Each structure stands twice: as C-alpha cells, then as structure tokens.
C-alpha cells in the first residue's frame, strides 16, 4: 500500500520569497510517479509538477521545482518568487496504476 | 478544449436518500476516476472506470457504485446516504496509455451535503 505524509498543516511566506513544502511517501513499487497538486479556494485541483521515480533529475516548472530524494522517500516542493496567487492548499500525491494517493495537504498563505 | 466537467456543483440530500453525480472527461480521455474529499482532508480514491468496467476500487462500501458510458462519461451513485458522506466529490480523467504515469486532470467537483 502507498502512503503519503505531509507534516506541515500550514505555511506562510512573504510575497517574492521562497518557500519549501515537505512530503514523504512510502511505496513498495519500483515504477511510480509523484505529483504536487494545488487546490485554491475554487476547489479545482490543478497539477503543479510531476516527477518520474526512475528519473534522478529533479523536475522544474517555471517557479516550481522539486527535491526528489528516492532513497529517503522524500519529495519536497520549492516555490520561488512567491505570488499572492500561489495561496492555496497544496497536496503531494503518489501514483501507481492510474490511482492517486494524496497526503493531508499543506495550506500555503502568501502575504503581501 | 473542454476540461473535466461535473454536475451538479452543489446539492443537499437527506439521510437515507440516494444521489447521482455526473462527470464528462476531458476530450480524448478514456479513463474516469472518482475521489471523495472530506473537509480539511486529502482526496480518497473511490473507484476507476475504463472501457465501461470498474478497473480498480478503493476502500469504500458497496453503497458507492458507478457506471461508465460508451462516450466515456461516468456517474457516481451513492445509496442510503449517511451524514459522513458529506464531502466534495472529484472526478478525474486520463488517457490510459501506460500502466502508470498518465497525467490526471480533475473537475471542479460536486459538493454533497447530507442533512
């Protein structure tokens, strides 16, 4: 069984600064994928970034990047140059067989 | 290109009633999954449909059932509603090209309140 743990219920960051959200996971699979999703107050689940477990290179999407430590089963999200529009709930998720297992989420508040 | 669409957006039901939620997947997608998201929690996988068959199922009772139609749209049915069924129900779609790693898109969800 796969499990995902997000140990930070809430985080806050000043606009334009950098913040890192933590995530650890557990899986017995070898070929799996990891995702970060953003859920703003509108409740729409938006894909932020994905990482393929067999790739050592950390994924990057504009201001968003991950630090993927496979041996430690850690998958943190770094948001650079934080913007007010980044305020949302962020979910870490693992995927195998087209099924997502989500963490409990981290509320991120970006302050002006 | 239409994304994943769900209906209704909000509904209120009474304990013991039955509810049907509907989902149209993103254009070109053939796989539909349903998730339940209780307030303040992460989504939980209910089940997944592909080629009109339930492909896999999460830890949910038989009161939760579904269907996929030939046009890939899907319904989620919940019978004998309990107060604990109050949640946001998310539909997700993908194109099943590989066993894993297919990008999964979500709809805006259907808010169900059971009173």
Tab-separated table of C-alpha atoms in Angstrom, chain A residues 11 30 62 101 103:
chain	number	residue	atom	x	y	z
A	11	UNK	CA	2.842	27.536	5.983
A	30	UNK	CA	9.548	0.463	-8.379
A	62	UNK	CA	8.930	27.781	-14.011
A	101	UNK	CA	-2.821	8.558	-3.088
A	103	UNK	CA	-1.358	13.482	1.600
